[in-house]
Tab-separated table of C-alpha atoms and ligand atoms in Angstrom:
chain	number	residue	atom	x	y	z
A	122	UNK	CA	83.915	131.961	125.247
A	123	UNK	CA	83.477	128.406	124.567
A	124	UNK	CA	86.764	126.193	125.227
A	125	UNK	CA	89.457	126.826	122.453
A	126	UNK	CA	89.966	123.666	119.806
A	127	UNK	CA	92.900	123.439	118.707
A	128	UNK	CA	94.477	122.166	115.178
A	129	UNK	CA	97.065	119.740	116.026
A	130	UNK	CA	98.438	120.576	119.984
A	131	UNK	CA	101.088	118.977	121.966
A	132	UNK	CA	99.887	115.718	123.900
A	133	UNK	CA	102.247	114.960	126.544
A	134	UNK	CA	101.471	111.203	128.069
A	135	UNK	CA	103.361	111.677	131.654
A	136	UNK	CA	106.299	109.468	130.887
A	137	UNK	CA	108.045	112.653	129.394
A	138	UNK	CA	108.525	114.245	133.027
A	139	UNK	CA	110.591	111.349	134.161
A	140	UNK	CA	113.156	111.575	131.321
A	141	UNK	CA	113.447	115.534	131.924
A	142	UNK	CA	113.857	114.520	135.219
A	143	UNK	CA	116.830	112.791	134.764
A	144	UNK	CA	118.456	114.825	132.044
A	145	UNK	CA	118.459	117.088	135.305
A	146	UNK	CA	120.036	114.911	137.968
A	147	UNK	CA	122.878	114.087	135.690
A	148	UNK	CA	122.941	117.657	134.365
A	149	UNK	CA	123.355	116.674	130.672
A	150	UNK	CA	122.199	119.800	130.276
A	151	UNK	CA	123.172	120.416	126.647
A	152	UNK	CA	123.150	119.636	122.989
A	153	UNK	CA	124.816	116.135	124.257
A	154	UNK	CA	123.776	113.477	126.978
A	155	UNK	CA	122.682	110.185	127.235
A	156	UNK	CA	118.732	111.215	126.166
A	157	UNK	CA	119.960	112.040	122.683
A	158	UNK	CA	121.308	108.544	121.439
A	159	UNK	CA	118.474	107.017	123.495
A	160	UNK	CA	116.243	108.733	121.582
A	161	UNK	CA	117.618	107.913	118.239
A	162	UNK	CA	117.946	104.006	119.171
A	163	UNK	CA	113.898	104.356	119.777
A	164	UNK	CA	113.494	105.740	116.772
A	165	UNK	CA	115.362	103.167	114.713
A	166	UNK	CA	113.975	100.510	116.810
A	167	UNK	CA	110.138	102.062	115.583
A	168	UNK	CA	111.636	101.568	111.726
A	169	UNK	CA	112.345	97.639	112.413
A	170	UNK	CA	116.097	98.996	112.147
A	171	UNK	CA	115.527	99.717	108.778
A	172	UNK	CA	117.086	103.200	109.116
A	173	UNK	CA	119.978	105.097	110.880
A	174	UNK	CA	118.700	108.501	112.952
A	175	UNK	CA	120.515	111.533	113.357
A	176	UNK	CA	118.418	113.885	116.167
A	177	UNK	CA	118.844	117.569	115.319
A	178	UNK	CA	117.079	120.009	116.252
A	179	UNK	CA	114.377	120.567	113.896
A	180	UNK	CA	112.921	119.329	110.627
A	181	UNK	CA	113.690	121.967	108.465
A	182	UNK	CA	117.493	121.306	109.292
A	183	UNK	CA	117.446	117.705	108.663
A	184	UNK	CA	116.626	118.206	104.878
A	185	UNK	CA	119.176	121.010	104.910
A	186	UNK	CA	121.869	118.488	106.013
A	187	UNK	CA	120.488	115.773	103.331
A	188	UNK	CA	121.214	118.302	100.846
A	189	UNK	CA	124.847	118.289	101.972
A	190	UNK	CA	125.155	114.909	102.136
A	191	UNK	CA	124.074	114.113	98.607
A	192	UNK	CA	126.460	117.850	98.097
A	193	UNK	CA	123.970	119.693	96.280
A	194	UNK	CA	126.081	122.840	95.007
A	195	UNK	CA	124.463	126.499	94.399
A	196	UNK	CA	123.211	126.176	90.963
A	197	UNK	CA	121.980	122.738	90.933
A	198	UNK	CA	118.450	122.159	90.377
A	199	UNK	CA	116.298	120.190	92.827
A	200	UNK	CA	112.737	118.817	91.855
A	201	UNK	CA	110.165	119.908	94.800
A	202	UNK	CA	106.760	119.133	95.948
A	203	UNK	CA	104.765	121.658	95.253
A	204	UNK	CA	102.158	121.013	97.496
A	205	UNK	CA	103.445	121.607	100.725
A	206	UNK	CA	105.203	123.548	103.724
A	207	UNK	CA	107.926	125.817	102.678
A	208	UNK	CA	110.025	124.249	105.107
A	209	UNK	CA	110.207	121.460	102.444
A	210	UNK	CA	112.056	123.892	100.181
A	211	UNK	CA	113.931	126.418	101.934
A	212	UNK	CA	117.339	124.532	102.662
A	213	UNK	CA	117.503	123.942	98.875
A	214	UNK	CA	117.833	128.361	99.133
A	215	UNK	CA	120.014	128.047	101.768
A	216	UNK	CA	122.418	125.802	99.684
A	217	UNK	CA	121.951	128.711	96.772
A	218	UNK	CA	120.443	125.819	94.734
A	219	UNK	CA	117.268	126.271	92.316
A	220	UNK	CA	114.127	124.938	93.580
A	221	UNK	CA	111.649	123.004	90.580
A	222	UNK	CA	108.302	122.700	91.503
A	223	UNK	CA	106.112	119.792	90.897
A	224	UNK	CA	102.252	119.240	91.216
A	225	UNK	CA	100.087	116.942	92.593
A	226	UNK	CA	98.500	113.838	91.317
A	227	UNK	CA	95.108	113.539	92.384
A	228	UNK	CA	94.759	110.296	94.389
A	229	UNK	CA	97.829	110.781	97.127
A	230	UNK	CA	98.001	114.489	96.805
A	231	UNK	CA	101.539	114.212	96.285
A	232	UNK	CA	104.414	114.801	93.641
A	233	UNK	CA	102.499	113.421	90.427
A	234	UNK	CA	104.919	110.880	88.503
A	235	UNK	CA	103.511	111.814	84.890
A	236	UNK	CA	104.491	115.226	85.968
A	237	UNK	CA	108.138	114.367	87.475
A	238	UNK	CA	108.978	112.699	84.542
A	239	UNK	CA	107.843	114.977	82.198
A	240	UNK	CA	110.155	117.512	84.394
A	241	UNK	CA	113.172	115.625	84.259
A	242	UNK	CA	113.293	114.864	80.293
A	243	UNK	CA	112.334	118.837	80.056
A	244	UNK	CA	115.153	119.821	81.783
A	245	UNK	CA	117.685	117.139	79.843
A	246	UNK	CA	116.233	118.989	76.703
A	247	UNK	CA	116.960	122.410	78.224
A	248	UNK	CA	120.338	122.497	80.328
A	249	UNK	CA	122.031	118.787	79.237
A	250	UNK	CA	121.539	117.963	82.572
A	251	UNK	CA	119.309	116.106	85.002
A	252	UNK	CA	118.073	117.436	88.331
A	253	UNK	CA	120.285	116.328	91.385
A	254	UNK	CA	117.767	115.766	93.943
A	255	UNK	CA	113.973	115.008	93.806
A	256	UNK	CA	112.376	116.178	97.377
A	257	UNK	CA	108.914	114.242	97.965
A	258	UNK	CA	106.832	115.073	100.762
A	259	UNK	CA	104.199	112.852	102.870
A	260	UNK	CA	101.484	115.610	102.951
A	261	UNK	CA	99.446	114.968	106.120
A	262	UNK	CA	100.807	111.412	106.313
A	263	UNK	CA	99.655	110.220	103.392
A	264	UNK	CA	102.399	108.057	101.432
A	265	UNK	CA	103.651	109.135	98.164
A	266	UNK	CA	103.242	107.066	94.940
A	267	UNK	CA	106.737	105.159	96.305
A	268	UNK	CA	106.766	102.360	93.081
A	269	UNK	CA	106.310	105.163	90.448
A	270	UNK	CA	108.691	107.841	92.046
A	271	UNK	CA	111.184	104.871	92.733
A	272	UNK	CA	111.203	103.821	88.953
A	273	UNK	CA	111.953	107.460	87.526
A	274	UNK	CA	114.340	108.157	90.123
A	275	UNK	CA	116.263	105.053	89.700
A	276	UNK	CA	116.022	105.050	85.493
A	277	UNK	CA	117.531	108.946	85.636
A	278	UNK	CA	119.601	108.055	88.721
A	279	UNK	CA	118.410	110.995	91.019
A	280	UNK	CA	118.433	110.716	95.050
A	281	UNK	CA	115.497	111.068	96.830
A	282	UNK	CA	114.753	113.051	100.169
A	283	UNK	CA	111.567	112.006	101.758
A	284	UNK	CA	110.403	114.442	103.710
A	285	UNK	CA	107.862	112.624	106.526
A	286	UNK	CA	107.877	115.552	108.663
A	287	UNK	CA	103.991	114.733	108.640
A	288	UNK	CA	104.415	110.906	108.526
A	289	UNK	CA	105.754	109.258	111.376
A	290	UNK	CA	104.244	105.962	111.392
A	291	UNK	CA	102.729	106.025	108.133
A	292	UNK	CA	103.487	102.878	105.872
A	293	UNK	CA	103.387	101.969	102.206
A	294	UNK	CA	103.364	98.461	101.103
A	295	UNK	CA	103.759	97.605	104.636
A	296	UNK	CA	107.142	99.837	104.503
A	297	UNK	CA	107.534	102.283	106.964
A	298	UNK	CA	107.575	106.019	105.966
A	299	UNK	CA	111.057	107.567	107.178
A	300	UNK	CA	113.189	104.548	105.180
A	301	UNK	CA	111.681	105.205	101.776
A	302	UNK	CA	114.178	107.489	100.078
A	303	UNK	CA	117.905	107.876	99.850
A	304	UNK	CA	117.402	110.225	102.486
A	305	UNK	CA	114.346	111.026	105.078
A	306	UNK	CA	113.581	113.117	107.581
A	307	UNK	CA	111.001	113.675	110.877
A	308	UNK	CA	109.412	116.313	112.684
A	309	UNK	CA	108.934	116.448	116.051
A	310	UNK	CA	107.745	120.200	116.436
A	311	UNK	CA	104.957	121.009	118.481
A	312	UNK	CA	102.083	120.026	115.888
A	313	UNK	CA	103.531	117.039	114.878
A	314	UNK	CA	102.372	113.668	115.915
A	315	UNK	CA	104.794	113.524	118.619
A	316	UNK	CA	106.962	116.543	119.293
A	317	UNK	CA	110.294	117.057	121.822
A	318	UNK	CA	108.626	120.646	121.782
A	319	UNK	CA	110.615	121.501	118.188
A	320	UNK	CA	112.915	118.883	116.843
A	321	UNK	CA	113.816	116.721	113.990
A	322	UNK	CA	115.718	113.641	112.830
A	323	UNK	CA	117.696	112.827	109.632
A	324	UNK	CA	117.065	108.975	108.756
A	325	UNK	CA	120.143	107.377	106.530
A	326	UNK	CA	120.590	103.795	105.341
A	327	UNK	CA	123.741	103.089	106.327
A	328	UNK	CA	125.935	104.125	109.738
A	329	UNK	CA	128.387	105.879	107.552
A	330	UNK	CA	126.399	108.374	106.514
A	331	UNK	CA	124.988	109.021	109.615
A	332	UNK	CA	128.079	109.285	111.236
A	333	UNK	CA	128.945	112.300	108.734
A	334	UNK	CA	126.003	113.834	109.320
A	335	UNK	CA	126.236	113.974	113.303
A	336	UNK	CA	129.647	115.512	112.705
A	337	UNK	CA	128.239	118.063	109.933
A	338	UNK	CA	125.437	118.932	112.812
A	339	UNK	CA	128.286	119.406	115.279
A	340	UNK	CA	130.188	121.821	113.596
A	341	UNK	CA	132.591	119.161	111.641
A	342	UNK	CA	134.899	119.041	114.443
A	343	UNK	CA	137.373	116.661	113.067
A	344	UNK	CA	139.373	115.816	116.159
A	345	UNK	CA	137.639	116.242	119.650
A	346	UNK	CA	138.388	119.275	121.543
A	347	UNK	CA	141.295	120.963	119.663
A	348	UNK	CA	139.455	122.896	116.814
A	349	UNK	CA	140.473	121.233	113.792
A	350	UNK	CA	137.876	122.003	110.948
A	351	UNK	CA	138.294	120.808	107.356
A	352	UNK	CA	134.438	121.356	106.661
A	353	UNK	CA	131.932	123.928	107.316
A	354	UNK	CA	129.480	122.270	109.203
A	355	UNK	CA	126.359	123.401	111.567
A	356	UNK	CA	124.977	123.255	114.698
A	357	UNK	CA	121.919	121.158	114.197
A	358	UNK	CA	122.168	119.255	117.253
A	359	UNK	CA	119.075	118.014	119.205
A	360	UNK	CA	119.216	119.421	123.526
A	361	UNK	CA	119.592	116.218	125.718
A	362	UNK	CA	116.042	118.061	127.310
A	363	UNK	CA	113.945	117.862	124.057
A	364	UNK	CA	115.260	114.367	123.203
A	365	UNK	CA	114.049	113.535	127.097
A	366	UNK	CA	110.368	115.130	125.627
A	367	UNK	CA	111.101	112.715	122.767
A	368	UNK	CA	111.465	109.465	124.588
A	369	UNK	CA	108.728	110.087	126.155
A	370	UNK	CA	106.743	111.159	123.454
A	371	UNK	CA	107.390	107.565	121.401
A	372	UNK	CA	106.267	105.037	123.927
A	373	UNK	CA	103.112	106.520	123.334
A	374	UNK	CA	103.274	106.692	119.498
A	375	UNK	CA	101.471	104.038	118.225
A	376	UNK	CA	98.371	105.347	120.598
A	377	UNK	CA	98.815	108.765	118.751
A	378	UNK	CA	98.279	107.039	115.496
A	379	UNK	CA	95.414	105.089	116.741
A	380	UNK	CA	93.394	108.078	118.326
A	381	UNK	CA	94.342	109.892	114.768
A	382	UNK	CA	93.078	107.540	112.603
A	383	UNK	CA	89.999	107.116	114.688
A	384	UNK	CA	90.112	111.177	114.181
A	385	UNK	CA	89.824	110.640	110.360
A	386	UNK	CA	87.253	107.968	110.731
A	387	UNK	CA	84.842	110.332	112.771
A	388	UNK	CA	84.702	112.616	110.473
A	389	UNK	CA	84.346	110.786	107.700
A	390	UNK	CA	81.364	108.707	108.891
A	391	UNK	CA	79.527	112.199	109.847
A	392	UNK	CA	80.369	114.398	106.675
A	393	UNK	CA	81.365	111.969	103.293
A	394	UNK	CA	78.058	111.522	102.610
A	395	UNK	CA	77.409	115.224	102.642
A	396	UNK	CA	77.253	116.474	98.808
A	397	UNK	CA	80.759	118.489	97.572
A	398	UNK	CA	82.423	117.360	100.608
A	399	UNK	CA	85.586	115.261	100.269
A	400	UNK	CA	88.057	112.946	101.833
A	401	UNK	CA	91.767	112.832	100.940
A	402	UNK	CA	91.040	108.724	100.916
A	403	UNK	CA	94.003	106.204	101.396
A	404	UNK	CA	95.095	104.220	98.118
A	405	UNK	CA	95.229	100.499	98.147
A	406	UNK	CA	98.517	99.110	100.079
A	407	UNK	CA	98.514	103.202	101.788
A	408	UNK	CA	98.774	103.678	105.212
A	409	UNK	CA	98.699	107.294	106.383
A	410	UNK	CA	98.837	108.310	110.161
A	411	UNK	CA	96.051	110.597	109.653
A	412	UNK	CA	98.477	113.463	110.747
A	413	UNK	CA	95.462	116.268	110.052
A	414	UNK	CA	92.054	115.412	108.588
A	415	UNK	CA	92.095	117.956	105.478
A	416	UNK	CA	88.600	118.141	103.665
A	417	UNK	CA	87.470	119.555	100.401
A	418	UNK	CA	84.588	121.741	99.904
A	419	UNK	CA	82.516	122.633	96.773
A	420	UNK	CA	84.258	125.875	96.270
A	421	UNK	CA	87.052	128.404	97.788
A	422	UNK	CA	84.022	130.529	99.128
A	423	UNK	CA	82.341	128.054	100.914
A	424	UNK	CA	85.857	126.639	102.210
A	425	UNK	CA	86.539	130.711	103.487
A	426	UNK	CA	82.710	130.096	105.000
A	427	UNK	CA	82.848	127.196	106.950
A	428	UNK	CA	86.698	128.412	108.421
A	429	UNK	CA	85.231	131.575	109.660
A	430	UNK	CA	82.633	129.857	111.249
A	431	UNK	CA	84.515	127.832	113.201
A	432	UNK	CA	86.885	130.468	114.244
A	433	UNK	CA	84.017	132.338	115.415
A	434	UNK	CA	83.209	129.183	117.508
A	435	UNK	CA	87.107	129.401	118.712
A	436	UNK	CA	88.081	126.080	116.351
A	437	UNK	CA	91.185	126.642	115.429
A	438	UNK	CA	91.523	125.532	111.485
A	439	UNK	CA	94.275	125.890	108.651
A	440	UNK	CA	93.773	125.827	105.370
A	441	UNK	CA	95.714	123.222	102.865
A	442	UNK	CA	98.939	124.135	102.454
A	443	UNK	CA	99.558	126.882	99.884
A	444	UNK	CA	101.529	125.807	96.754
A	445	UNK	CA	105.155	127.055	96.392
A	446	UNK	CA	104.316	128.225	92.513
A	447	UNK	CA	102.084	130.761	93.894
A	448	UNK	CA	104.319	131.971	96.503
A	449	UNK	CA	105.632	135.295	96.225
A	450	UNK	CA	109.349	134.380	96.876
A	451	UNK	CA	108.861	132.110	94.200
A	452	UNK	CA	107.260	134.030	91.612
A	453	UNK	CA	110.133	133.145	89.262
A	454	UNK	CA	111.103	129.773	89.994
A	455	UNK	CA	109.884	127.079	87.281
A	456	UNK	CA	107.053	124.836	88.132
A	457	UNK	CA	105.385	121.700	86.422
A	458	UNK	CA	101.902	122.196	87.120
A	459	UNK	CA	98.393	120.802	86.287
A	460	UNK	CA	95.937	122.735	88.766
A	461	UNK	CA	95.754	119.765	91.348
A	462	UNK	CA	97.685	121.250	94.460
A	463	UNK	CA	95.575	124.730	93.335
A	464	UNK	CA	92.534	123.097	93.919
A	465	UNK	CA	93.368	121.910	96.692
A	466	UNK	CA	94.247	124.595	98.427
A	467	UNK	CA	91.542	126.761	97.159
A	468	UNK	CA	89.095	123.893	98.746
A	469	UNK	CA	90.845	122.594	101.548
A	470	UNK	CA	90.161	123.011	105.358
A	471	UNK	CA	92.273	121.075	107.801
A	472	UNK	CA	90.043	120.445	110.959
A	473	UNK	CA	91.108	119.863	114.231
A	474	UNK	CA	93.074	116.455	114.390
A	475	UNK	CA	94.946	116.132	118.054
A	476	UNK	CA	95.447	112.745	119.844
A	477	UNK	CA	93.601	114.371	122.476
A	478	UNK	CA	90.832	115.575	120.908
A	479	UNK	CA	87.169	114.233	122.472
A	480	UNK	CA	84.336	112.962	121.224
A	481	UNK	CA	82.259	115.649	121.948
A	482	UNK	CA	84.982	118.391	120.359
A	483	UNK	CA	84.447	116.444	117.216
A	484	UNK	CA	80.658	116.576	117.699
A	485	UNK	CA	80.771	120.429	118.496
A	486	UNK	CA	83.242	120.735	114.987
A	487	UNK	CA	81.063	118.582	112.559
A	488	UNK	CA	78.065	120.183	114.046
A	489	UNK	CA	79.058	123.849	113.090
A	490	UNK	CA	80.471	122.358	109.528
A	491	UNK	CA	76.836	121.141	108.803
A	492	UNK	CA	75.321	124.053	109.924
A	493	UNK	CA	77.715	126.367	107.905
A	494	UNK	CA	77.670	124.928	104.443
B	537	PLP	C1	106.786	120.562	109.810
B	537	PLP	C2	107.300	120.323	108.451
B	537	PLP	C3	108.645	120.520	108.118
B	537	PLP	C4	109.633	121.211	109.009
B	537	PLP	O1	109.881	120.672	110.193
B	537	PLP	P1	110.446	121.609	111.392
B	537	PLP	O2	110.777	120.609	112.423
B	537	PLP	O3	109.331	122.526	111.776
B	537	PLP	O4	111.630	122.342	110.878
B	537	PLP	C5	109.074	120.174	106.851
B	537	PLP	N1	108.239	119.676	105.952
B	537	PLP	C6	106.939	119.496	106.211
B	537	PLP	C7	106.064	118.918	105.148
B	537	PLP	C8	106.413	119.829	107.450
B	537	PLP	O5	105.118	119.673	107.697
């Protein structure tokens, strides 16, 4: 069996060990330690200080705990991606809210602002009321359409959670992804572009807010050590070990970005000017980090094709993220749709896209593509 090609796998840079090592010594051994705040000030020192973060431990509950900050209540309606992973959405079920789901536009392959709009003054017309959050998504670090989404939110006054799980170091107008909502939020599980081995942050704009929300991930003990509780809170907490992974994991980031662009870039210059094969291609003033390569094929059968190939050759692939309209636990939810995320997902193959993928791994990958198509 030929070596095994992986989608996206951890890339550890040596510096991690040395942080573990010391989380040992001084046996901080625990959802607190000294690793945990240093790993937060690297993050906000990445952003330029342009954002507070909260380290938790994962993704999926930092947008749960933005949800409770802005106090989304069961019953409120929340606008959602619809292209993307259903981590995006689930908190807004955990908070017995109703998920909304919007589609695509074609260029950034995120939320489409015709669409949003057109979502918002439907849902004035039919319950009086205006949605109470709008969750946007980065979809393999490619910005969303920040200007457009900005100047609905703002005119109907809803909060936005960005959710760059896939967009660490990604950039729009020069603006960092991570500090362009009311709210953001990182991954840092295993696949992402650097990982503390399954992790999040929360990002917030002002101190405040994140001082709530390391309280609300620390079970909202208001008074240390004698059990007072006036809130129901969580335990969301990052370990002291995975924010040692972290801090190692960040000196290295901007390396990571580099060797997953160059991923991108590969690819590109062997298959774009192969007929029916496309590129999701940056926008003018769009940075993405090139989180996974995703191409489009001609058709879903020749998508199917080319995956099984490559599986067959022990290339690990995914396809584009299924839309939440066409997933069964949301058969009933309401969704604002015009085919985009569909056909995406019906043509979409994300290819291997590691920062420590080789040359010849991406010659053995576009060699069986060409071959299979
Ligand atoms: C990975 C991911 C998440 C969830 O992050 P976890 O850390 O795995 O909980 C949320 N949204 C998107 C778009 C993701 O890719």
């Amino acid at each position: 069996m030929k070596k095994r090609i992986w989608l996206s796998p951890p890339h550890m840079t040596g510096h991690e060990l040395k942080h573990i090592n010391d989380a040992f010594a001084s046996n901080w051994i625990a959802p607190v330690g000294p690793n945990i705040t240093g790993f937060e000030e690297d993050i906000e020192s990445f952003l330029n200080h342009e954002s507070y973060a909260v380290a938790l431990n994962s993704g999926t509950a930092a947008i749960h705990l933005a949800l409770e900050l802005l106090n989304i209540k069961a019953g409120d309606e929340v606008l959602c991606q619809n292209k993307t992973f259903i981590a995006s959405v689930n908190p807004v079920i955990y908070k017995g809210a109703t998920p909304i789901f919007i589609d695509s536009e074609k260029s950034s392959w995120n939320i489409c602002p015709i669409l949003l709009e057109q979502a918002i003054e439907d849902r004035l017309a039919t319950t009086g009321k205006t949605p109470k959050a709008i969750i946007v998504v980065e979809i393999y670090g490619m910005p969303y359409n920040v200007d457009e989404v900005y100047r609905i939110a703002s005119k109907y006054d809803i909060p936005i959670i960005e959710d760059s799980a896939e967009a660490m170091g990604s950039k729009y107008k020069n603006l960092h992804c991570g500090t362009l909502g009311n709210y953001s939020i990182f991954s840092f599980n295993g696949n992402k572009i650097i990982t503390t081995s399954g992790g999040g942050a929360l990002l917030t704009r002002t101190a405040s807010q994140k001082q709530e929300a390391v309280y609300l991930s620390t079970q909202a003990s208001d008074t240390k050590g004698n059990f007072e509780h006036s809130r129901i809170g969580f335990n969301y907490r990052m370990s002291n070990i995975s924010a040692s992974i972290g801090r190692g994991q960040i000196k290295d980031i901007d390396n990571k970005i580099f060797k997953r662009r160059a991923n991108f870039e590969y690819y590109y210059n062997a298959l774009a000017n192969i007929k029916d094969i496309e590129f999701q291609i940056e926008p003018a003033n769009y940075y993405s980090n090139r989180w996974l390569t995703c191409i489009l094929f001609k058709d879903e059968e020749t998508r199917n094709n080319v995956a099984s190939h490559l599986n067959n050759e022990n290339i690990e692939t995914k396809y584009s993220w299924k839309p939440m309209h066409i997933q069964t636990v949301f058969k009933n939810a309401i969704s604002y749709t015009n085919g985009v995320s569909e056909d995406l997902y019906k043509r979409g193959l994300c290819l291997p896209s590691g920062s420590s993928l080789e040359i010849e791994d991406l010659n053995r990958i576009i060699n069986i593509i060409k071959t299979s198509i």
